[in-house]
Short mmCIF file of C-alpha atoms in Angstrom, two decimals:
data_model
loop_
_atom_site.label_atom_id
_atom_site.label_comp_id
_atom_site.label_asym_id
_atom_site.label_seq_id
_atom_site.Cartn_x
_atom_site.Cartn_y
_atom_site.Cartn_z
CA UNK A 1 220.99 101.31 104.75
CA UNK A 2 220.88 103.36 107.99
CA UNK A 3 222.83 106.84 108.89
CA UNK A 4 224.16 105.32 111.86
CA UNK A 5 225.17 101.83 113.20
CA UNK A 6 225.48 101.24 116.87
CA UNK A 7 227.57 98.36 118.00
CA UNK A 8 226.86 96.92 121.36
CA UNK A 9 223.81 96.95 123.21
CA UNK A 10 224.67 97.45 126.57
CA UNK A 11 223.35 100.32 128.30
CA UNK A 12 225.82 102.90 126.32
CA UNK A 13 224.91 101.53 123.28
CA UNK A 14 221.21 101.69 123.92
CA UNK A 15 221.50 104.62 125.29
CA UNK A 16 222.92 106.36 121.77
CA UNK A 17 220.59 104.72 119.67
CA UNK A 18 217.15 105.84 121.43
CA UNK A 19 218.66 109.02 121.34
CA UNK A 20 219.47 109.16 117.42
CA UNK A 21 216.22 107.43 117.05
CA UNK A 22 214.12 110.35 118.90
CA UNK A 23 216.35 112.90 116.86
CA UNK A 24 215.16 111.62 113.86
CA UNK A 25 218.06 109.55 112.92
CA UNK A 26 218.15 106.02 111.03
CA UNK A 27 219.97 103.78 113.29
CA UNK A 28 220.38 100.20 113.79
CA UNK A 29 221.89 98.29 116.75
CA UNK A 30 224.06 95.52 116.27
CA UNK A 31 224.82 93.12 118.76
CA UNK A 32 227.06 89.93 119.88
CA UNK A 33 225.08 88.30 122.50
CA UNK A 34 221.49 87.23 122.47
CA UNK A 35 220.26 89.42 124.92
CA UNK A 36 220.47 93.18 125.44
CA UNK A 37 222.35 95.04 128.58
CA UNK A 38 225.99 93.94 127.94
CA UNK A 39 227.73 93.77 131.78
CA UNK A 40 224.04 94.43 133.02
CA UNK A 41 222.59 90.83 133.35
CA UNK A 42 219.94 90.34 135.48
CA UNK A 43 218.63 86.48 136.20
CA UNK A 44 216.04 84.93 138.72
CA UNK A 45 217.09 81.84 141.04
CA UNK A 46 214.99 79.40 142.47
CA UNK A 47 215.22 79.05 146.07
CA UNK A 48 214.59 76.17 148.24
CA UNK A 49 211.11 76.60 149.24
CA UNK A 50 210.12 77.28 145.44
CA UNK A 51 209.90 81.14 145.24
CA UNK A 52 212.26 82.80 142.32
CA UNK A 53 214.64 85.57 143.34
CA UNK A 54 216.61 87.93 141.12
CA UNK A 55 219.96 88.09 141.03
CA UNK A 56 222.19 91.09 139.34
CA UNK A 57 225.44 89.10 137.51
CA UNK A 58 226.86 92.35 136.54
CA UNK A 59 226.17 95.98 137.37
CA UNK A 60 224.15 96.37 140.11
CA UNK A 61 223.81 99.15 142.53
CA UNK A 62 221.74 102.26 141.47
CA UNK A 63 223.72 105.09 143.77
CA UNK A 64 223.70 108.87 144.59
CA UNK A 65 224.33 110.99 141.29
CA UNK A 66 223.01 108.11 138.86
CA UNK A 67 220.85 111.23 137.41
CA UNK A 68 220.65 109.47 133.92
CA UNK A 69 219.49 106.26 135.31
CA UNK A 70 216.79 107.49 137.59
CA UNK A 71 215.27 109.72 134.64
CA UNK A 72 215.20 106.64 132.44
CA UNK A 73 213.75 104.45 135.26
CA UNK A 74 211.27 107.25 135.93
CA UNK A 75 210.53 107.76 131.68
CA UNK A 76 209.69 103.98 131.38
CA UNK A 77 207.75 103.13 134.01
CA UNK A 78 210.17 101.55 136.39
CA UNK A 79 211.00 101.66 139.47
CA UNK A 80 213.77 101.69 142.45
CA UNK A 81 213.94 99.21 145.30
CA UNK A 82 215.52 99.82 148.04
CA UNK A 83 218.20 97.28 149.46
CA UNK A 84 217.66 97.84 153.11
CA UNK A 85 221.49 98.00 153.21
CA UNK A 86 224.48 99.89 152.21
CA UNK A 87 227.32 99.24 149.59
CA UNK A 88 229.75 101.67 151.31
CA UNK A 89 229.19 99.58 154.71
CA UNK A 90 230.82 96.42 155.05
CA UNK A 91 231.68 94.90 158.25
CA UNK A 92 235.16 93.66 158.08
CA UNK A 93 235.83 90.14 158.77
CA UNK A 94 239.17 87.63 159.00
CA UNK A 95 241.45 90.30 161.19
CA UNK A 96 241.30 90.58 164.24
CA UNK A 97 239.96 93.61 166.55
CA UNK A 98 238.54 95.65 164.05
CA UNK A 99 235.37 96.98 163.48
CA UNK A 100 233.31 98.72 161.14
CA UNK A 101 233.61 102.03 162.54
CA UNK A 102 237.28 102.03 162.57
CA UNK A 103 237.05 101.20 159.32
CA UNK A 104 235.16 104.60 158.16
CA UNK A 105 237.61 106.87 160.01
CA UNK A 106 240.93 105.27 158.19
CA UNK A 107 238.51 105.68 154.75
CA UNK A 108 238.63 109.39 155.88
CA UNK A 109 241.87 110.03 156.44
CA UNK A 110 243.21 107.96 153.50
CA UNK A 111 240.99 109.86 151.57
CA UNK A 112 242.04 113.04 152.36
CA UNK A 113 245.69 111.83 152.01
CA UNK A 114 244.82 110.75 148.68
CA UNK A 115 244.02 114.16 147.19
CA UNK A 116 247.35 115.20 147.47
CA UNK A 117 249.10 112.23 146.43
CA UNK A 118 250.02 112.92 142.68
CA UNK A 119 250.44 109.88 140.78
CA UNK A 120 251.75 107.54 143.39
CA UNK A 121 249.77 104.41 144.23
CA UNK A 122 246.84 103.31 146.82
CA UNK A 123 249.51 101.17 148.63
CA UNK A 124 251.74 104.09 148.87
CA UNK A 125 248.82 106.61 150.22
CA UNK A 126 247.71 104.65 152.92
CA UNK A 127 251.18 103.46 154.25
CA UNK A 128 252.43 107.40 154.32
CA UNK A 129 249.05 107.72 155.95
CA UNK A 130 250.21 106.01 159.24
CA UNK A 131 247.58 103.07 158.87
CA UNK A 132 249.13 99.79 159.75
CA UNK A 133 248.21 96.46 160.84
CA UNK A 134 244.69 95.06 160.82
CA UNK A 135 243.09 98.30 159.53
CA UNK A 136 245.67 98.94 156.88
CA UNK A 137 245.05 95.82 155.59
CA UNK A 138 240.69 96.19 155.83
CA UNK A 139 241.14 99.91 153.42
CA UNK A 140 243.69 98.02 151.17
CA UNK A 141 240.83 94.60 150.79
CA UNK A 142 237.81 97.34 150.84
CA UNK A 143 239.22 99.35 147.62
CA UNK A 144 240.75 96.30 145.57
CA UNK A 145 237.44 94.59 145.83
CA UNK A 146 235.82 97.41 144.59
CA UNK A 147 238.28 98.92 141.71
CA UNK A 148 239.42 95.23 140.72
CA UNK A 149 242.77 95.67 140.86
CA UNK A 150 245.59 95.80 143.37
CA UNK A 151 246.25 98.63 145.56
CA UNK A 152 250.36 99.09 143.93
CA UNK A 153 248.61 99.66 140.93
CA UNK A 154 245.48 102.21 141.75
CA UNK A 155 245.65 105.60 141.48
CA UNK A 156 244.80 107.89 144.45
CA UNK A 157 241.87 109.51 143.05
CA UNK A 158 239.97 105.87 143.22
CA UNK A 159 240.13 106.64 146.96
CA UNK A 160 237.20 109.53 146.80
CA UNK A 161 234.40 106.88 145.80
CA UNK A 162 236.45 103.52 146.91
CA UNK A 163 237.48 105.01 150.50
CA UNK A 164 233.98 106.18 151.12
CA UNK A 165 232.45 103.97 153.91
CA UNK A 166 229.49 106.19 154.66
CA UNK A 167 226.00 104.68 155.15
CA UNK A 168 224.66 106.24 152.27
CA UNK A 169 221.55 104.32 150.12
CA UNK A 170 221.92 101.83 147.98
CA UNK A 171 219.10 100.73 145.03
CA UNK A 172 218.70 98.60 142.61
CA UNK A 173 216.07 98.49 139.49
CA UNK A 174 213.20 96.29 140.62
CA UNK A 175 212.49 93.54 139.09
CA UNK A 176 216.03 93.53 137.47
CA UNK A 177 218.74 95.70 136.23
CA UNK A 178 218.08 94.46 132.96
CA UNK A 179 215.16 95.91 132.74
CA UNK A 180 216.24 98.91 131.34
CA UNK A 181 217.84 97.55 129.02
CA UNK A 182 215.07 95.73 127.79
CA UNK A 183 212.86 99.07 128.40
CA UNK A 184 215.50 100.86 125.74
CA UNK A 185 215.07 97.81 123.24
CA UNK A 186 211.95 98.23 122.82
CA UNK A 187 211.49 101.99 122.77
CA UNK A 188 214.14 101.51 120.07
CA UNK A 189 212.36 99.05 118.43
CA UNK A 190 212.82 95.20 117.09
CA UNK A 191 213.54 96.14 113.43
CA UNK A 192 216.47 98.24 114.59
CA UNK A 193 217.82 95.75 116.89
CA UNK A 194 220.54 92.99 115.59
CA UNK A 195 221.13 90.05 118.26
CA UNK A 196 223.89 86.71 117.50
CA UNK A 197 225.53 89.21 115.28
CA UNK A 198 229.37 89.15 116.41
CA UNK A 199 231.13 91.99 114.80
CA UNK A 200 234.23 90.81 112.80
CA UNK A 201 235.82 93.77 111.65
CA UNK A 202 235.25 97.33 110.85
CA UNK A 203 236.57 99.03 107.26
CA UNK A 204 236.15 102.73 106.80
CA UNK A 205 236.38 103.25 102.74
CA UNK A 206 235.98 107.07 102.06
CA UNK A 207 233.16 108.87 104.13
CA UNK A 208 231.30 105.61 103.89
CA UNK A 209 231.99 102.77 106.69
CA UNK A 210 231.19 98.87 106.58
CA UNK A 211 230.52 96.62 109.37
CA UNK A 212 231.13 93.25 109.13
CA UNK A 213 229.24 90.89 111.55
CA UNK A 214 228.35 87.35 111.62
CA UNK A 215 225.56 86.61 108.86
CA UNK A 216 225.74 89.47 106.67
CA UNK A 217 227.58 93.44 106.20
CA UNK A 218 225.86 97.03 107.20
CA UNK A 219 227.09 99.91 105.57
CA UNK A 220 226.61 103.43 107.45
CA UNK A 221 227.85 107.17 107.51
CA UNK A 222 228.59 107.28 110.72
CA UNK A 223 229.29 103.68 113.64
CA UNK A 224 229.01 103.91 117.51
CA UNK A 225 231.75 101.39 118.88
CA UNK A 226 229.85 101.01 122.74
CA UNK A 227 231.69 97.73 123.37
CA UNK A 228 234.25 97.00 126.69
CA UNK A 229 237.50 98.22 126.09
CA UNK A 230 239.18 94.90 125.76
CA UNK A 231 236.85 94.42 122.93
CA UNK A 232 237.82 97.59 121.03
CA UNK A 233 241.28 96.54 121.63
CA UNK A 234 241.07 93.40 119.25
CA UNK A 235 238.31 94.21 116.81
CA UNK A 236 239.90 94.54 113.29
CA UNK A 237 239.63 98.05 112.46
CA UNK A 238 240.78 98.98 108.47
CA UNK A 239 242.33 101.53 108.21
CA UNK A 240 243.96 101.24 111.86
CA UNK A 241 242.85 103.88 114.44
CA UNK A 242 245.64 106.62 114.53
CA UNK A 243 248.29 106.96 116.64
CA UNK A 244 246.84 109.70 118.83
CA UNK A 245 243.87 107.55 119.59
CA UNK A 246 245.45 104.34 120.21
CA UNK A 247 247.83 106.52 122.67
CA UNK A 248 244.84 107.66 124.63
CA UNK A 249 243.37 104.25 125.33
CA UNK A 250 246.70 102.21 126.03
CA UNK A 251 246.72 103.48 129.91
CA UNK A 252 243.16 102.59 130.29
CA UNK A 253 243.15 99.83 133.02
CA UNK A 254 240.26 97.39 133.54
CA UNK A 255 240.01 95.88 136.70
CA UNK A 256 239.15 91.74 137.16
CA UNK A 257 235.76 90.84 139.00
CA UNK A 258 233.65 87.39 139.81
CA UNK A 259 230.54 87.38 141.48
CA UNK A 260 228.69 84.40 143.25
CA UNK A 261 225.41 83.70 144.48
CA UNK A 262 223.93 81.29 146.25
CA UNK A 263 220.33 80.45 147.49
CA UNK A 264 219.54 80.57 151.03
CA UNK A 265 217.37 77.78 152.91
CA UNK A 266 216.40 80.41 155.43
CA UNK A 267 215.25 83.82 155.54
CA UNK A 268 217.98 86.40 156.71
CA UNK A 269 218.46 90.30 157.74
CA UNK A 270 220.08 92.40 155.19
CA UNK A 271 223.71 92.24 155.81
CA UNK A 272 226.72 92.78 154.62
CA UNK A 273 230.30 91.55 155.13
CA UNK A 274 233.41 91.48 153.80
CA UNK A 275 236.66 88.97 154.24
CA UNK A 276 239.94 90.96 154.65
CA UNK A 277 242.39 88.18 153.91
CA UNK A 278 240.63 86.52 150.73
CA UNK A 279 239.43 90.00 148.92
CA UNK A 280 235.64 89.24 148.78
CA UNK A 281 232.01 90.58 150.15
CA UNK A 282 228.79 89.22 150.46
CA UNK A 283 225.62 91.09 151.05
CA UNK A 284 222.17 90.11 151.94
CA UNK A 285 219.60 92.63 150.33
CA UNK A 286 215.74 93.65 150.59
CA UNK A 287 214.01 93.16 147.28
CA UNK A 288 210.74 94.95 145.88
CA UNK A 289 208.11 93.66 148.35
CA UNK A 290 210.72 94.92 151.04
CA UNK A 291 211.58 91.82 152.15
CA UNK A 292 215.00 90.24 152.11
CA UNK A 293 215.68 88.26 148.79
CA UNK A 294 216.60 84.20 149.68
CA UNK A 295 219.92 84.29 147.87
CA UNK A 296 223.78 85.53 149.09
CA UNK A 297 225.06 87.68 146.77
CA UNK A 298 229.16 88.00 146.47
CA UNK A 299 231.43 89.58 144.64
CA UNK A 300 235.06 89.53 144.57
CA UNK A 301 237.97 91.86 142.68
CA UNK A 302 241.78 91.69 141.63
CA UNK A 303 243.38 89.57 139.60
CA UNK A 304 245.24 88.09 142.92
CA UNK A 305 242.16 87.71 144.67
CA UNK A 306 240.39 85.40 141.69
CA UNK A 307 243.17 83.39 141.38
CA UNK A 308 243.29 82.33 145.14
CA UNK A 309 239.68 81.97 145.08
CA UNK A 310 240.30 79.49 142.27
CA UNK A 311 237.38 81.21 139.97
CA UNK A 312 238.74 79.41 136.43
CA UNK A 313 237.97 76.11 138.49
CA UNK A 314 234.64 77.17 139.27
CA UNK A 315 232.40 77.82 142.42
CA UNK A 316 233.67 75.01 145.05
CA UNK A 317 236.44 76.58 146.57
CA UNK A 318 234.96 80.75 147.24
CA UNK A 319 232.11 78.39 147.67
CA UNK A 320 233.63 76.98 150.85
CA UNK A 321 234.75 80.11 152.04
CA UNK A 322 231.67 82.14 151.85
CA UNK A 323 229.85 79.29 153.78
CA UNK A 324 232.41 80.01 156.34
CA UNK A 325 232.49 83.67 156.43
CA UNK A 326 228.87 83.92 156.96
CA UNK A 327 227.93 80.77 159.35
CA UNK A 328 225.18 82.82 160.74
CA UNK A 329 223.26 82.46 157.73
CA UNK A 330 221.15 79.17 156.06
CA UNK A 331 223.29 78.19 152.49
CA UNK A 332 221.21 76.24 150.68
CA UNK A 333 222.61 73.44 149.07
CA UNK A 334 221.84 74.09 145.01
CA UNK A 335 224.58 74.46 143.09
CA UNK A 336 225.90 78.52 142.95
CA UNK A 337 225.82 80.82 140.38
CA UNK A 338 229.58 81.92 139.66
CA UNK A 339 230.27 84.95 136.83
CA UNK A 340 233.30 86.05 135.69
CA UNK A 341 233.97 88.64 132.90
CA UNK A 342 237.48 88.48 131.95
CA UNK A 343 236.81 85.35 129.90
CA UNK A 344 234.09 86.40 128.06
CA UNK A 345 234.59 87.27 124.82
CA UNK A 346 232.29 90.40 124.88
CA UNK A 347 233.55 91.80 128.06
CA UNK A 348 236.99 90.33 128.56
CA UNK A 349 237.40 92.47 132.31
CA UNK A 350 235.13 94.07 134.55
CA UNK A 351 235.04 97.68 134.18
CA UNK A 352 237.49 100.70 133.67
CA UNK A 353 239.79 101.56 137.09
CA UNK A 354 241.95 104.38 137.57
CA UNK A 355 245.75 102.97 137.16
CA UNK A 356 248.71 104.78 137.62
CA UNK A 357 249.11 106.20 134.29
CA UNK A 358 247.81 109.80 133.21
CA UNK A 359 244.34 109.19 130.47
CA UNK A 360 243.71 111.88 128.25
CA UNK A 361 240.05 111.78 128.52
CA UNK A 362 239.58 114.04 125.27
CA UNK A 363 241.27 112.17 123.09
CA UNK A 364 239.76 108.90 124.68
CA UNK A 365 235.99 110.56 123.41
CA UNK A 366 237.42 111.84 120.61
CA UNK A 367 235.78 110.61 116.96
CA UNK A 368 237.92 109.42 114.49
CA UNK A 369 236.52 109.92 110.74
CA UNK A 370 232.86 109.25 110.92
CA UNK A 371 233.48 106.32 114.05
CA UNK A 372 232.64 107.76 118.10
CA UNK A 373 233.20 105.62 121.29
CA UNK A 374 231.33 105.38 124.01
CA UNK A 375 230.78 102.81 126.87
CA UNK A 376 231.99 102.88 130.40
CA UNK A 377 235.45 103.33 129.91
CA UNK A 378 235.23 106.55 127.93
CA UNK A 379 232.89 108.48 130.95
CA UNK A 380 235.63 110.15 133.04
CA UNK A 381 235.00 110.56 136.51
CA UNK A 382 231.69 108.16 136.07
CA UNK A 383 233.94 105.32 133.62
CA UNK A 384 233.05 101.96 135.37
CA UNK A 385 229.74 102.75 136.49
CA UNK A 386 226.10 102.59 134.92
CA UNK A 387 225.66 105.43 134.79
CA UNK A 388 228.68 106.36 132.97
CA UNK A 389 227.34 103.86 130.15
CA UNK A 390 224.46 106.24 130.29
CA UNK A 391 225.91 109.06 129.48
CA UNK A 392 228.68 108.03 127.39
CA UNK A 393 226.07 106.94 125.30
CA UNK A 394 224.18 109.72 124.93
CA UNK A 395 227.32 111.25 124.75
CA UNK A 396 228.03 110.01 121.23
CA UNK A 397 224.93 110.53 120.05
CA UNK A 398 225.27 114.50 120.63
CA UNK A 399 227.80 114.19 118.71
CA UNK A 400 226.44 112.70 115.47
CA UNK A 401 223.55 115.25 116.08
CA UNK A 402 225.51 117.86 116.08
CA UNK A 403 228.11 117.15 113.12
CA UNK A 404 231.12 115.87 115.02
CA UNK A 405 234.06 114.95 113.38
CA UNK A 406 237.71 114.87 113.91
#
């Protein structure tokens, strides 16, 4: 039996395990889906005239301060391409006389008006920041898309990264965010690495700990629960978490996201654009060889925004309105590539947001008798990025290492 069993192998959860593994530590990873990287799903497209394209279906963009990724890029022999555009830029589109520019100044002020907002909401920052109209309504689409929820019910702290409309870079892995993923894997190692296993339930019996999955039972000292939030929030855990820790995660909000992609017939400039009224972007990016990929990539956030894009329908009707949004490009006409996360079962919701409830962030990382949580949601100021999974992970591991308990 190992000393530690990891479940999830997203990036958190790969992350903790090649860490107990280079400490010396037994582990085994455990996971639901058949592939490894969690929200980190890479996947290549054909385009018209028959070359392949990748496309990132989940976490994609590889930004300033992703120390932990770039290291592990660097360590395995990957590396970054550059996207030839920026996420922070977006040229606003579907209001009228309003351009990018403007756009960047309002994400100033409202982001200095932010920081001394307390506890009251997006919506509330930017109208007691004098923004009205057009432009007021361009900062409230630019930060829901992002965070994945709407602007009444963000906190003003989302507006330092959300608000920023710099040109700064943007990456992505080449070849595929997955890649490190798959890079972790198989440092890790195929013995330790359990795919199609669906955990059922967890049952802590003394100061030894069971996990039940689909095809069989581990038994460990210590478990690793790197899985979404919603996850953790409906796996059977026996006895029950305590009241302290099921406190800490309750104001946790995840935000709602779709992405789309769809194959161009043409070759394009990198771009990218973003429709005020109906809450979505779409970028055009440069891929490893430096030239612009043949696909569309779009992505969309807030509950509202999904609904009136008709997402649980499928692609046809965002379809129709990225075609057009962006008539200056070539759509191909293969069928698109929708993903959603809030109905999958191992996601169920994007990524963590800041609501308007206070999270104690201890008690949120806090172990609880032999089991330690990591994942996204449980990074802090980095919760709902890649990098957050990163470290969360490794994170957790630290902690087994050095005799954490609570």
């Amino acid at each position: 039996m190992p000393d530690v069993i990891v479940v999830g192998a997203g990036f958190a959860g790969l992350a903790a395990a090649v860490d107990l593994a280079d400490a010396g530590v037994d582990v085994v990873v455990v996971e639901a889906r058949d592939r490894v990287g969690g929200r980190v799903w890479s996947q290549s497209i054909a385009a018209p005239d028959g070359t392949e394209c990748v496309i990132e279906r989940g976490g994609e963009f590889v930004l300033a301060g992703y120390d932990r990724l770039t290291a592990l890029v660097a360590a395995h022999g990957l590396s970054l391409a550059d996207t030839g555009m920026s996420y922070y830029v977006r040229e606003p589109r579907g209001v009228p006389d309003l351009d990018a520019r403007a756009l960047v100044r309002a994400g100033a002020e409202v982001a200095r008006a932010g920081r001394g907002a307390g506890r009251s909401s997006v919506a509330d920052v930017v109208s007691s920041a004098g923004i009205q109209g057009p432009l007021a309504e361009a900062v409230l689409a630019r930060v829901e898309i992002s965070c994945g929820l709407e602007a009444d019910r963000l906190a003003p702290a989302v507006l330092e990264h959300a608000a920023s409309f710099e040109p700064l870079p943007s990456h992505r892995i080449a070849g595929g965010n997955q890649g490190l993923a798959s890079a972790l894997a198989q440092a890790l190692g195929a013995e330790r690495l359990m795919l199609r296993a669906p955990v059922t339930a967890i049952v802590r019996h003394g100061r030894r700990i069971t996990v039940l999955a689909r095809g069989g039972s581990l038994e460990a000292d210590r478990v690793v629960l790197a899985v979404p939030l919603p996850v953790l929030r409906t796996l059977p855990i026996d006895p029950p978490l305590p009241a302290w820790k099921l406190d800490a995660l309750a104001p946790i909000e995840i935000g709602e996201a779709a992405k789309l992609h769809l194959a161009l017939a043409a070759p394009a400039a990198p771009s990218a654009v973003m429709s005020v009224p109906d809450r979505f972007w779409c970028w055009t990016a440069t891929t490893v060889n430096g030239r612009v990929g043949p696909v569309l990539n779009c992505f969309a956030g807030s509950p509202s925004a999904l609904r009136r894009l008709g997402v649980d329908e499928g692609a046809e009707t965002w379809s129709g309105l990225v075609r057009g949004l962006r008539d200056d490009l070539s759509v191909a006409s293969s069928p698109a590539v929708l993903t959603t996360w809030q109905d999958d079962p191992w996601a169920g919701g994007a990524y963590r947001v800041d609501g308007l409830k206070p999270v104690d962030e201890a008690a949120v990382e806090a172990p609880v008798d032999g089991l330690h949580f990591a994942g996204e949601h449980t990074a802090r100021a980095l919760s709902g990025l890649m990098e957050g999974a990163l470290r969360s992970g490794s994170r957790a591991a630290a902690e087994i290492t050095a005799g954490a308990s609570r």
